[in-house]
Structures are given as C-alpha cells and as structure tokens.
Amino acid sequence: MDCFYEGENMLVIHPDECIDCGVCEPECPADAIKPDTEPDLDKWLDVNRDYSETWPNITTKKPAPPDADNFLTEPNKFEKYFSAEPGEGD
C-alpha cells in the first residue's frame, strides 16, 4: 500500500488510506504498528493523521538506521527523539 509517509526519524500511516489488512503489523521490527481498534491509541491516530498530511509518501522499503536495534526497548522514544521534519520520501 502507498499509505506510509516518511519523517526524518519515523514513519506514519495515513489512517484513511490504510485498508486495515494487517500485513504490516508483524513486519514492523519495533512492534510499533497497532490496529486502530486497540484501546488508548487516540494520540497515535492523531500523530499518524497529522504527519501523513505533510510528510512525503514512501512506497519502497529502505534499510533501517544502523543504530535502530539500540532503541527497540527504550522507553519514551517519541518524547525524547521525535522530529517533525519530513524525510526524503521516494
């Protein structure tokens, strides 16, 4: 699907473009993709909606950052590292 959008250090999914097939959920190495039916995800739906409107579309898989594994279990990553800057896109 073409519903992924790239920020400087994060991807988001446009909730209105996602077809809810669930294929991406087990493919996410950070376990960051959750179905919108799970409770307490309103903040993440807003983040995904807001930034998918301004960040460039990404349709091809890119390699993970070399230090990605260092952040897998770190708490409060969003608050510590989030950048609102757009990524490069395709």
Short mmCIF file of N, CA and C in Angstrom, two decimals:
data_model
loop_
_atom_site.label_atom_id
_atom_site.label_comp_id
_atom_site.label_asym_id
_atom_site.label_seq_id
_atom_site.Cartn_x
_atom_site.Cartn_y
_atom_site.Cartn_z
N MET A 1 0.84 -1.19 0.00
CA MET A 1 0.00 0.00 0.00
C MET A 1 0.87 1.23 0.00
N ASP A 2 0.31 2.29 -0.48
CA ASP A 2 1.02 3.57 -0.52
C ASP A 2 0.58 4.49 0.60
N CYS A 3 0.33 3.94 1.78
CA CYS A 3 -0.19 4.74 2.89
C CYS A 3 0.87 5.12 3.90
N PHE A 4 2.15 4.83 3.62
CA PHE A 4 3.24 5.17 4.52
C PHE A 4 3.86 6.51 4.14
N TYR A 5 4.19 7.30 5.16
CA TYR A 5 4.79 8.61 4.95
C TYR A 5 6.01 8.72 5.84
N GLU A 6 7.05 9.38 5.31
CA GLU A 6 8.36 9.37 5.97
C GLU A 6 8.71 10.70 6.60
N GLY A 7 9.00 10.62 7.91
CA GLY A 7 9.57 11.75 8.62
C GLY A 7 11.07 11.57 8.72
N GLU A 8 11.72 12.51 9.34
CA GLU A 8 13.18 12.45 9.49
C GLU A 8 13.60 11.19 10.24
N ASN A 9 12.83 10.77 11.25
CA ASN A 9 13.23 9.59 12.02
C ASN A 9 12.05 8.70 12.41
N MET A 10 10.99 8.73 11.60
CA MET A 10 9.80 7.94 11.91
C MET A 10 8.94 7.82 10.66
N LEU A 11 8.23 6.71 10.55
CA LEU A 11 7.22 6.55 9.51
C LEU A 11 5.85 6.66 10.16
N VAL A 12 4.89 7.17 9.41
CA VAL A 12 3.50 7.17 9.85
C VAL A 12 2.64 6.55 8.75
N ILE A 13 1.45 6.14 9.14
CA ILE A 13 0.49 5.55 8.21
C ILE A 13 -0.74 6.44 8.15
N HIS A 14 -1.14 6.81 6.96
CA HIS A 14 -2.36 7.62 6.82
C HIS A 14 -3.55 6.73 7.14
N PRO A 15 -4.29 7.03 8.21
CA PRO A 15 -5.36 6.13 8.63
C PRO A 15 -6.50 5.99 7.63
N ASP A 16 -6.71 7.00 6.78
CA ASP A 16 -7.79 6.91 5.79
C ASP A 16 -7.36 6.16 4.53
N GLU A 17 -6.06 6.00 4.33
CA GLU A 17 -5.56 5.28 3.15
C GLU A 17 -5.27 3.82 3.46
N CYS A 18 -5.05 3.51 4.71
CA CYS A 18 -4.77 2.14 5.13
C CYS A 18 -6.02 1.29 4.92
N ILE A 19 -5.84 0.09 4.37
CA ILE A 19 -7.00 -0.78 4.13
C ILE A 19 -7.19 -1.80 5.25
N ASP A 20 -6.45 -1.65 6.33
CA ASP A 20 -6.59 -2.50 7.52
C ASP A 20 -6.40 -3.98 7.23
N CYS A 21 -5.46 -4.29 6.37
CA CYS A 21 -5.21 -5.71 6.04
C CYS A 21 -4.37 -6.39 7.10
N GLY A 22 -3.59 -5.62 7.88
CA GLY A 22 -2.79 -6.17 8.96
C GLY A 22 -1.45 -6.74 8.53
N VAL A 23 -1.11 -6.68 7.26
CA VAL A 23 0.14 -7.26 6.78
C VAL A 23 1.36 -6.55 7.38
N CYS A 24 1.29 -5.28 7.59
CA CYS A 24 2.45 -4.53 8.08
C CYS A 24 2.72 -4.75 9.57
N GLU A 25 1.70 -5.13 10.34
CA GLU A 25 1.88 -5.26 11.79
C GLU A 25 3.00 -6.23 12.17
N PRO A 26 3.00 -7.47 11.68
CA PRO A 26 4.08 -8.38 12.08
C PRO A 26 5.42 -8.05 11.40
N GLU A 27 5.41 -7.23 10.36
CA GLU A 27 6.64 -6.87 9.66
C GLU A 27 7.40 -5.74 10.34
N CYS A 28 6.76 -5.02 11.24
CA CYS A 28 7.40 -3.89 11.91
C CYS A 28 8.34 -4.41 12.99
N PRO A 29 9.66 -4.20 12.84
CA PRO A 29 10.61 -4.73 13.82
C PRO A 29 10.47 -4.09 15.19
N ALA A 30 9.91 -2.90 15.27
CA ALA A 30 9.77 -2.22 16.56
C ALA A 30 8.41 -2.49 17.21
N ASP A 31 7.59 -3.31 16.59
CA ASP A 31 6.26 -3.61 17.11
C ASP A 31 5.47 -2.32 17.34
N ALA A 32 5.64 -1.36 16.44
CA ALA A 32 5.03 -0.05 16.60
C ALA A 32 3.70 0.10 15.85
N ILE A 33 3.36 -0.85 15.02
CA ILE A 33 2.11 -0.75 14.26
C ILE A 33 1.04 -1.56 14.98
N LYS A 34 0.00 -0.85 15.36
CA LYS A 34 -1.10 -1.47 16.09
C LYS A 34 -2.40 -1.23 15.33
N PRO A 35 -3.35 -2.15 15.42
CA PRO A 35 -4.65 -1.89 14.78
C PRO A 35 -5.37 -0.76 15.51
N ASP A 36 -6.11 0.04 14.76
CA ASP A 36 -6.78 1.19 15.37
C ASP A 36 -7.96 0.79 16.25
N THR A 37 -8.17 -0.49 16.41
CA THR A 37 -9.22 -0.97 17.30
C THR A 37 -8.72 -1.19 18.73
N GLU A 38 -7.41 -1.12 18.93
CA GLU A 38 -6.86 -1.27 20.28
C GLU A 38 -7.17 -0.01 21.10
N PRO A 39 -7.38 -0.17 22.40
CA PRO A 39 -7.70 1.00 23.24
C PRO A 39 -6.48 1.91 23.44
N ASP A 40 -6.77 3.15 23.76
CA ASP A 40 -5.75 4.15 24.13
C ASP A 40 -4.76 4.48 23.02
N LEU A 41 -5.22 4.46 21.78
CA LEU A 41 -4.33 4.79 20.67
C LEU A 41 -4.70 6.12 20.01
N ASP A 42 -5.57 6.90 20.64
CA ASP A 42 -6.00 8.17 20.03
C ASP A 42 -4.83 9.09 19.72
N LYS A 43 -3.86 9.17 20.62
CA LYS A 43 -2.69 10.03 20.39
C LYS A 43 -1.99 9.61 19.10
N TRP A 44 -1.82 8.30 18.91
CA TRP A 44 -1.09 7.81 17.74
C TRP A 44 -1.89 7.97 16.46
N LEU A 45 -3.20 7.85 16.55
CA LEU A 45 -4.03 8.12 15.36
C LEU A 45 -3.87 9.58 14.94
N ASP A 46 -3.84 10.49 15.91
CA ASP A 46 -3.66 11.91 15.60
C ASP A 46 -2.28 12.17 15.00
N VAL A 47 -1.24 11.58 15.59
CA VAL A 47 0.12 11.76 15.05
C VAL A 47 0.18 11.24 13.61
N ASN A 48 -0.36 10.05 13.38
CA ASN A 48 -0.34 9.48 12.03
C ASN A 48 -1.12 10.33 11.05
N ARG A 49 -2.30 10.78 11.44
CA ARG A 49 -3.12 11.60 10.54
C ARG A 49 -2.42 12.93 10.24
N ASP A 50 -1.96 13.61 11.27
CA ASP A 50 -1.34 14.94 11.08
C ASP A 50 -0.11 14.88 10.19
N TYR A 51 0.81 13.96 10.47
CA TYR A 51 2.06 13.96 9.73
C TYR A 51 1.94 13.31 8.36
N SER A 52 1.00 12.42 8.17
CA SER A 52 0.82 11.84 6.83
C SER A 52 0.28 12.88 5.86
N GLU A 53 -0.26 13.96 6.38
CA GLU A 53 -0.74 15.04 5.51
C GLU A 53 0.39 15.95 5.02
N THR A 54 1.54 15.93 5.70
CA THR A 54 2.61 16.86 5.34
C THR A 54 3.92 16.18 4.94
N TRP A 55 4.14 14.95 5.39
CA TRP A 55 5.38 14.26 5.04
C TRP A 55 5.26 13.58 3.69
N PRO A 56 6.39 13.32 3.02
CA PRO A 56 6.35 12.69 1.70
C PRO A 56 6.01 11.20 1.78
N ASN A 57 5.36 10.73 0.75
CA ASN A 57 4.97 9.33 0.64
C ASN A 57 6.21 8.47 0.42
N ILE A 58 6.17 7.26 0.97
CA ILE A 58 7.25 6.29 0.77
C ILE A 58 6.60 4.98 0.35
N THR A 59 7.04 4.45 -0.78
CA THR A 59 6.43 3.23 -1.31
C THR A 59 7.40 2.07 -1.43
N THR A 60 8.67 2.32 -1.11
CA THR A 60 9.66 1.25 -1.16
C THR A 60 10.34 1.13 0.20
N LYS A 61 10.67 -0.09 0.57
CA LYS A 61 11.33 -0.33 1.85
C LYS A 61 12.77 0.16 1.79
N LYS A 62 13.16 0.88 2.81
CA LYS A 62 14.53 1.37 2.94
C LYS A 62 15.20 0.62 4.08
N PRO A 63 16.51 0.58 4.10
CA PRO A 63 17.17 -0.09 5.22
C PRO A 63 16.94 0.67 6.53
N ALA A 64 16.89 -0.07 7.61
CA ALA A 64 16.75 0.55 8.93
C ALA A 64 18.03 1.31 9.26
N PRO A 65 17.93 2.34 10.09
CA PRO A 65 19.15 3.04 10.51
C PRO A 65 20.09 2.05 11.21
N PRO A 66 21.39 2.25 11.10
CA PRO A 66 22.34 1.30 11.67
C PRO A 66 22.19 1.12 13.19
N ASP A 67 21.68 2.14 13.88
CA ASP A 67 21.54 2.05 15.33
C ASP A 67 20.11 1.71 15.77
N ALA A 68 19.26 1.26 14.87
CA ALA A 68 17.85 1.02 15.18
C ALA A 68 17.65 0.05 16.33
N ASP A 69 18.43 -1.01 16.39
CA ASP A 69 18.26 -2.01 17.44
C ASP A 69 18.54 -1.43 18.84
N ASN A 70 19.33 -0.38 18.92
CA ASN A 70 19.63 0.24 20.20
C ASN A 70 18.40 0.88 20.84
N PHE A 71 17.38 1.16 20.03
CA PHE A 71 16.22 1.88 20.52
C PHE A 71 14.98 1.01 20.68
N LEU A 72 15.07 -0.28 20.37
CA LEU A 72 13.89 -1.14 20.38
C LEU A 72 13.17 -1.17 21.72
N THR A 73 13.88 -1.23 22.80
CA THR A 73 13.24 -1.35 24.11
C THR A 73 13.34 -0.07 24.95
N GLU A 74 13.84 0.98 24.38
CA GLU A 74 13.98 2.23 25.14
C GLU A 74 12.61 2.87 25.37
N PRO A 75 12.31 3.24 26.61
CA PRO A 75 11.02 3.89 26.89
C PRO A 75 11.03 5.36 26.45
N ASN A 76 9.85 5.89 26.18
CA ASN A 76 9.64 7.32 25.87
C ASN A 76 10.43 7.80 24.65
N LYS A 77 10.58 6.95 23.66
CA LYS A 77 11.34 7.34 22.46
C LYS A 77 10.72 8.55 21.77
N PHE A 78 9.39 8.54 21.66
CA PHE A 78 8.73 9.64 20.95
C PHE A 78 9.04 10.97 21.62
N GLU A 79 8.90 11.03 22.92
CA GLU A 79 9.15 12.27 23.65
C GLU A 79 10.62 12.70 23.57
N LYS A 80 11.52 11.75 23.52
CA LYS A 80 12.95 12.06 23.50
C LYS A 80 13.48 12.43 22.12
N TYR A 81 12.99 11.76 21.08
CA TYR A 81 13.66 11.85 19.79
C TYR A 81 12.82 12.31 18.61
N PHE A 82 11.51 12.41 18.75
CA PHE A 82 10.67 12.72 17.61
C PHE A 82 11.08 14.02 16.94
N SER A 83 11.11 13.99 15.62
CA SER A 83 11.35 15.18 14.81
C SER A 83 10.17 15.36 13.88
N ALA A 84 9.63 16.56 13.82
CA ALA A 84 8.52 16.86 12.92
C ALA A 84 9.00 17.13 11.50
N GLU A 85 10.30 17.10 11.28
CA GLU A 85 10.84 17.36 9.95
C GLU A 85 10.50 16.21 9.00
N PRO A 86 10.20 16.51 7.75
CA PRO A 86 9.91 15.44 6.78
C PRO A 86 11.15 14.66 6.41
N GLY A 87 10.93 13.45 5.93
CA GLY A 87 12.00 12.63 5.39
C GLY A 87 12.17 12.93 3.91
N GLU A 88 12.87 12.03 3.22
CA GLU A 88 13.14 12.22 1.80
C GLU A 88 12.04 11.69 0.91
N GLY A 89 11.28 10.70 1.37
CA GLY A 89 10.29 10.06 0.51
C GLY A 89 10.98 9.21 -0.55
N ASP A 90 10.22 8.82 -1.56
CA ASP A 90 10.79 8.01 -2.65
C ASP A 90 11.65 8.84 -3.57
#
